XYZ file of C-alpha atoms in Angstrom:
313
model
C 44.617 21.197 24.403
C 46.120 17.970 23.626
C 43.027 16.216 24.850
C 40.600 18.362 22.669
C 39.036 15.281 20.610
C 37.671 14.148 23.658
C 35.278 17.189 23.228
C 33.490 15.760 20.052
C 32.262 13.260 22.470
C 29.588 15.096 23.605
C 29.182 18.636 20.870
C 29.641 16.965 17.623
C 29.928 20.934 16.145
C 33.421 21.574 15.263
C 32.922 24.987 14.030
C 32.553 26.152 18.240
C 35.257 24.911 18.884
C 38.033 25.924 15.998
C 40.712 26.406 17.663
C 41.316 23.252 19.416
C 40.704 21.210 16.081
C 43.086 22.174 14.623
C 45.311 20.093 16.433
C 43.724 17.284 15.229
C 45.875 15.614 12.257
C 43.582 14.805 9.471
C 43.535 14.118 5.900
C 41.183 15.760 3.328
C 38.112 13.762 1.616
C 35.643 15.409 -0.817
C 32.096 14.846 -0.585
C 31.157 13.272 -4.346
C 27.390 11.854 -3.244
C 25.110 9.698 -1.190
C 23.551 6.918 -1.999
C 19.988 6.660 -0.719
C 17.823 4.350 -3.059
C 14.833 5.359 -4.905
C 12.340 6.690 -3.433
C 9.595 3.681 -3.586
C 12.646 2.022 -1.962
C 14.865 3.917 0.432
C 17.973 2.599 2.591
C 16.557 1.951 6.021
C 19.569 1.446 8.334
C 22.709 0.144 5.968
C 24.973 -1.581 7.717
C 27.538 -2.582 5.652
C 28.476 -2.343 1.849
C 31.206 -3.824 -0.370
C 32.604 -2.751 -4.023
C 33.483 -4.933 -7.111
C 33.613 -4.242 -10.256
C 31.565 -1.517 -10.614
C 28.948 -2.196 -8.788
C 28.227 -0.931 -5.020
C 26.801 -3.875 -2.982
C 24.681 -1.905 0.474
C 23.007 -4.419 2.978
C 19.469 -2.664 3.586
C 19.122 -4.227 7.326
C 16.056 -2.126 8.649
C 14.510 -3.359 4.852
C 15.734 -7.336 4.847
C 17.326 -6.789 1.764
C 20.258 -6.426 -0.349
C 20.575 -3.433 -2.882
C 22.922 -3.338 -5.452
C 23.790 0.592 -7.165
C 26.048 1.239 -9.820
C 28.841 3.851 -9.292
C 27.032 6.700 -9.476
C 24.476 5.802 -6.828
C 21.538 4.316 -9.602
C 19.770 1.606 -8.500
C 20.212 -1.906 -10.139
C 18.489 -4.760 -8.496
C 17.303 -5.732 -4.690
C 17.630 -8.839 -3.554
C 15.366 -9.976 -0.657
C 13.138 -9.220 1.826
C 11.504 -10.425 5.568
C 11.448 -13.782 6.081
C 13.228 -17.330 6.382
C 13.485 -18.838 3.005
C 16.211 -18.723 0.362
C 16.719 -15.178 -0.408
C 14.963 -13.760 2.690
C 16.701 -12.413 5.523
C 16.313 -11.553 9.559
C 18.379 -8.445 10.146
C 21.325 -8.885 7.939
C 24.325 -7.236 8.620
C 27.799 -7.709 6.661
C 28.438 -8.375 3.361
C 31.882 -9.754 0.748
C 31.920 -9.881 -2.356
C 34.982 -12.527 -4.274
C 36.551 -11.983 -7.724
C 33.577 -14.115 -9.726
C 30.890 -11.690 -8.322
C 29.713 -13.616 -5.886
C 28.277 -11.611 -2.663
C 28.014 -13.393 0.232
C 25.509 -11.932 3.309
C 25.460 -12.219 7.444
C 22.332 -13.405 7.625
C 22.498 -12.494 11.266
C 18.617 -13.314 12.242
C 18.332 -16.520 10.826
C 21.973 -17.781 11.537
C 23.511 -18.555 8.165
C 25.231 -17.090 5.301
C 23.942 -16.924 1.901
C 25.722 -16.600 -1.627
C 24.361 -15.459 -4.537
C 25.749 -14.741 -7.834
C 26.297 -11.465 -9.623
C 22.537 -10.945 -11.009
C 21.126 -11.713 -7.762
C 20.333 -15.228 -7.646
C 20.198 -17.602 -5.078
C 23.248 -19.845 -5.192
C 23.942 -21.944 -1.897
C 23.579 -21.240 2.107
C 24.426 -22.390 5.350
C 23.982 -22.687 8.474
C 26.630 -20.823 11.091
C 27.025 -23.026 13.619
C 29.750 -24.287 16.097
C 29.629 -27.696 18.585
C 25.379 -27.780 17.333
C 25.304 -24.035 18.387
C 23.443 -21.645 16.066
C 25.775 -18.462 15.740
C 24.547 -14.672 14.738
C 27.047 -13.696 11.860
C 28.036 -10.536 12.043
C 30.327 -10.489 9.102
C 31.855 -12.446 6.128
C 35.219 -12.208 4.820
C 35.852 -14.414 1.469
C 39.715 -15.809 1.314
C 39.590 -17.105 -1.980
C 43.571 -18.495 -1.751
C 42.628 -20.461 1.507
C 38.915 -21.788 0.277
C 37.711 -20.316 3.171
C 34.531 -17.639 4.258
C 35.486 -16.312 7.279
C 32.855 -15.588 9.947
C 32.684 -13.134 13.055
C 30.205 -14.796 15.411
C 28.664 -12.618 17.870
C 27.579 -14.522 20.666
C 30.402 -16.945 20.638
C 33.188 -14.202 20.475
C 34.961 -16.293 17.940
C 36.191 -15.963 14.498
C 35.444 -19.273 11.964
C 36.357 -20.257 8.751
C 33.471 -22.579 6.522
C 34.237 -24.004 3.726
C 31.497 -23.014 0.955
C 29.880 -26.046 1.988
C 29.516 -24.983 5.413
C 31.843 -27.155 7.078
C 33.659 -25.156 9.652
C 37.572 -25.666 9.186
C 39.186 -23.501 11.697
C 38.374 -21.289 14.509
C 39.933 -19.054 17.295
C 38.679 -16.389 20.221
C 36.648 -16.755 23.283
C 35.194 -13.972 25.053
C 38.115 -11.741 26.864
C 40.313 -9.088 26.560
C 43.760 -10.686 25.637
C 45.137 -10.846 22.454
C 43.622 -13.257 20.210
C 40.161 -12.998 22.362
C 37.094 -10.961 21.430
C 34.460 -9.197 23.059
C 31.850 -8.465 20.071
C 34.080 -9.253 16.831
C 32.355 -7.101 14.001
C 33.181 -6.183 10.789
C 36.188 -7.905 8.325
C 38.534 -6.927 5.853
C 41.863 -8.747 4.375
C 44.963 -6.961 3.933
C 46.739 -7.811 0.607
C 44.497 -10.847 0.270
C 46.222 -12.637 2.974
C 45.831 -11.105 6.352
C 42.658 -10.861 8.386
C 41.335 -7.594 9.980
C 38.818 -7.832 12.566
C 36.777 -5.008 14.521
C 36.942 -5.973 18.137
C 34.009 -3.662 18.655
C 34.064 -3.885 22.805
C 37.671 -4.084 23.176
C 37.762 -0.851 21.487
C 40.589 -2.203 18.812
C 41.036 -4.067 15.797
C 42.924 -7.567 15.441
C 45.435 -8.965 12.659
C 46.083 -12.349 12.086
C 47.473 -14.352 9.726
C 45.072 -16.964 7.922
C 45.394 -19.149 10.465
C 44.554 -17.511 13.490
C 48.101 -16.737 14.364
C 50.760 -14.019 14.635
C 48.065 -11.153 16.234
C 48.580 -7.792 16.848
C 46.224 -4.985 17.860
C 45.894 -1.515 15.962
C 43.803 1.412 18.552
C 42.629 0.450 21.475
C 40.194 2.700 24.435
C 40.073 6.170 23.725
C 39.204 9.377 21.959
C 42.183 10.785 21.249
C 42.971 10.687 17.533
C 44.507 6.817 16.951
C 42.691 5.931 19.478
C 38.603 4.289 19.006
C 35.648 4.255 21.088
C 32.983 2.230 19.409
C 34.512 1.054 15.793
C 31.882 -0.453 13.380
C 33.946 -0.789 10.565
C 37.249 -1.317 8.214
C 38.664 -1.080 4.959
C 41.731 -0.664 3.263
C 42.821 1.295 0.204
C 45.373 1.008 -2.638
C 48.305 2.103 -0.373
C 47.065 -1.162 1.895
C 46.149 1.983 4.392
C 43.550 0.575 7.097
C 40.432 2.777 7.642
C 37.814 2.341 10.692
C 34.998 3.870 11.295
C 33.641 4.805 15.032
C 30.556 4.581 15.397
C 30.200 6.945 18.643
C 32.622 9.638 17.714
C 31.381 9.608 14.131
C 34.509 10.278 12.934
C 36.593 7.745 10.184
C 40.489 7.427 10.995
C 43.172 6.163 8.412
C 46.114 3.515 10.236
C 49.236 1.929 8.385
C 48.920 -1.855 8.480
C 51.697 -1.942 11.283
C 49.187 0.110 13.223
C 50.306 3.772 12.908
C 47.887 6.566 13.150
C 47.710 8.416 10.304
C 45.016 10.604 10.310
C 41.552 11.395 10.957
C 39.244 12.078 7.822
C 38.657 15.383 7.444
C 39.976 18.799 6.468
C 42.528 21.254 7.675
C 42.298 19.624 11.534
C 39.156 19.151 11.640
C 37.562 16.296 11.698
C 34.445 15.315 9.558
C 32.096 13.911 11.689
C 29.371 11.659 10.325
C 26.146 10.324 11.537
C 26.943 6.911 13.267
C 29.373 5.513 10.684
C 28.988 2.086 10.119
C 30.309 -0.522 7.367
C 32.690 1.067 5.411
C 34.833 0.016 1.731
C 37.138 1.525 -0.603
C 36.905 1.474 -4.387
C 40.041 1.279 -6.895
C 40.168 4.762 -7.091
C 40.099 5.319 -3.604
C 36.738 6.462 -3.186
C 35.215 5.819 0.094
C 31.779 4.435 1.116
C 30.033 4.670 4.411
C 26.979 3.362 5.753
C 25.696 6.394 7.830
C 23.126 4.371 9.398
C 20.857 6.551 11.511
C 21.138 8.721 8.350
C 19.917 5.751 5.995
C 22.530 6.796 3.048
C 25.819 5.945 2.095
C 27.793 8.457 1.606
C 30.461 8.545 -0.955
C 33.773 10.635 -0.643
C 37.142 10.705 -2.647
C 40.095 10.277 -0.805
C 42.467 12.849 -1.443
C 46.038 11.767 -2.513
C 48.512 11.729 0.246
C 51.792 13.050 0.292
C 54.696 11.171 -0.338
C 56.043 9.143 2.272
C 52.793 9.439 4.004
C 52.249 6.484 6.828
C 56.222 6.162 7.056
C-alpha cells in the first residue's frame, strides 16, 4: 500500500482507486477559477506566471506573448508577439516581477531577457550570454537587495546573475548530478528575499543556495512517492515561507518546509488533485495559488486552505 502513488503514474483517476489514496497526506485547496483569456485571445501553452500587486502576470509561450489579468481572471493588456525585435519574443518561458512593477521575461528563443515596466512598455534587454556563448533562459529571478537578475540557463546547466545592464556578475553549476550541479535548471523562486530556489528538472530535485552560490542543499529527489518528484516544472512559496512544486508528469502540486520536509500533497481528504501537466506556478498574499496547466491552456486558480497549527514542524 505504501507505494500506492506510484499508481497515478500511469491511471491519473483517483476515484478507482479510493482506498489506497487515502494514504496519501494532502492538504485541501478550493477551486476559485481559471484563467483562460478572451476568446479573440486564448492562453496557448502558459508556462509560467507571477503575482504583484494585483495584477496576474501569465507568459503565453505557444502565443509569443505576455498577458497581464487582474485578480479575477479579466484581461488587461498583452504584450508581444512572434518575432525578434523589442517586445517580440521566440518561445518565452519564465517570468519575475520586482517591487516597482517591473516584469522581466525568459526570452528563451532569442537568448535574452527583457524588462518592461508596469503598463507594458519596453524598458531595456539583454543578451544571456556566458564566455561569447548565447544561453536559452529558462527563468528569471529578480534579487533586488543584491542588484542582481538571476538566470537558469538551459544548455549550459548553470545558474547566472546579470546585472540590469547585462553584465554577468556571478555564476555556478555545470552539467552533473552533485550538489551544486544541474542537469536542466528550470524554474526560480527566493525564499524570504534572500535565498535562491531552483528546479533541477532532470535531477528530479530542487536546489537552495544562498545569494552567492553557496551553502546548497537539496529538497525531493527521484521518485513518486509523496515528497518525492518525477518531472518538477515549478516553485513557489507562500506566507508561511512553505515551498510548493509542481510535477509536471504526476500532475500533482506538493507543499515542502524550507528545510525540505514534506508536507503534503495538494488535494483533499488523501487524495491527491491531479492537474493537467502543471507547469509555472506562484502564490498571492492571500495564499491563493496559480498554475499554468499547460496542455490545458488555463491557469487555474485555487485557495489554499489554512493549515493547522504547527503545521510543517
Amino acid at each position: 500500500m505504501k507505494y500506492a502513488f506510484a499508481i497515478i503514474v500511469t491511471v491519473f483517476n483517483l476515484t478507482t482507486i479510493p482506498a489506497i489514496a487515502e494514504n496519501i497526506k494532502t492538504h485541501s485547496i478550493k477551486h476559485l477559477f481559471d484563467i483562460k483569456g478572451k476568446s479573440s485571445s486564448p492562453l496557448i501553452l502558459p508556462t509560467d506566471i507571477a503575482v504583484q500587486n494585483d495584477r496576474v502576470y501569465v507568459v503565453d509561450s505557444g502565443n509569443h506573448r505576455i498577458q497581464v489579468f487582474d485578480m479575477d481572471g479579466d484581461a488587461e493588456f498583452i504584450v508581444g508577439k512572434e518575432g525578434i525585435a523589442k517586445s517580440e519574443f521566440r518561445g518565452p518561458v519564465g517570468i519575475d516581477v520586482d517591487s516597482d512593477d517591473r516584469f522581466y521575461v525568459a526570452d528563451t528563443g532569442n537568448h535574452r531577457v527583457q524588462v518592461f515596466d508596469k503598463g507594458g512598455k519596453f524598458l531595456t534587454a539583454f543578451d544571456v550570454t556566458e564566455n561569447d556563448k548565447l544561453i536559452r533562459p529558462v527563468d528569471v529571478s529578480v534579487h533586488e537587495k543584491e542588484k542582481l537578475v538571476y538566470v537558469s540557463g538551459n544548455n549550459n546547466h548553470r545558474i547566472m546573475g546579470f546585472s540590469i545592464s547585462g553584465h554577468l556578475k556571478r555564476a555556478w553549476g555545470q552539467d552533473g548530478v552533485e550538489t551544486g550541479e544541474f542537469r536542466y535548471p528550470a524554474t526560480m523562486t527566493l525564499l524570504r528575499k534572500t535565498r535562491l530556489a531552483v528546479v533541477d528538472v532532470l535531477n528530479s530535485r530542487v536546489q537552495l543556495f544562498n545569494p552567492k552560490g553557496k551553502e546548497a542543499f537539496e529538497v525531493g529527489g527521484w521518485g513518486v512517492l509523496p515528497g518525492q518528484l518525477f518531472r518538477p516544472k515549478g516553485i513557489a512559496t507562500d506566507s508561511n515561507n512553505f515551498i510548493y512544486v509542481s510535477d509536471s508528469y504526476m500532475g500533482v502540486i506538493q507543499a515542502f518546509t524550507d528545510t525540505g520536509k514534506f508536507i503534503a500533497v495538494m488535494g483533499d481528504k488523501g487524495k491527491p488533485r491531479v492537474l493537467q501537466t502543471p507547469s509555472g506556478i506562484a502564490i498571492d498574499k492571500n495564499n491563493r495559488l496559480y498554475v499554468a496547466e499547460m496542455l490545458s491552456n488555463k491557469v487555474s486558480v485555487w485557495q489554499i486552505e489554512s493549515y493547522p497549527a504547527g503545521a510543517g514542524k
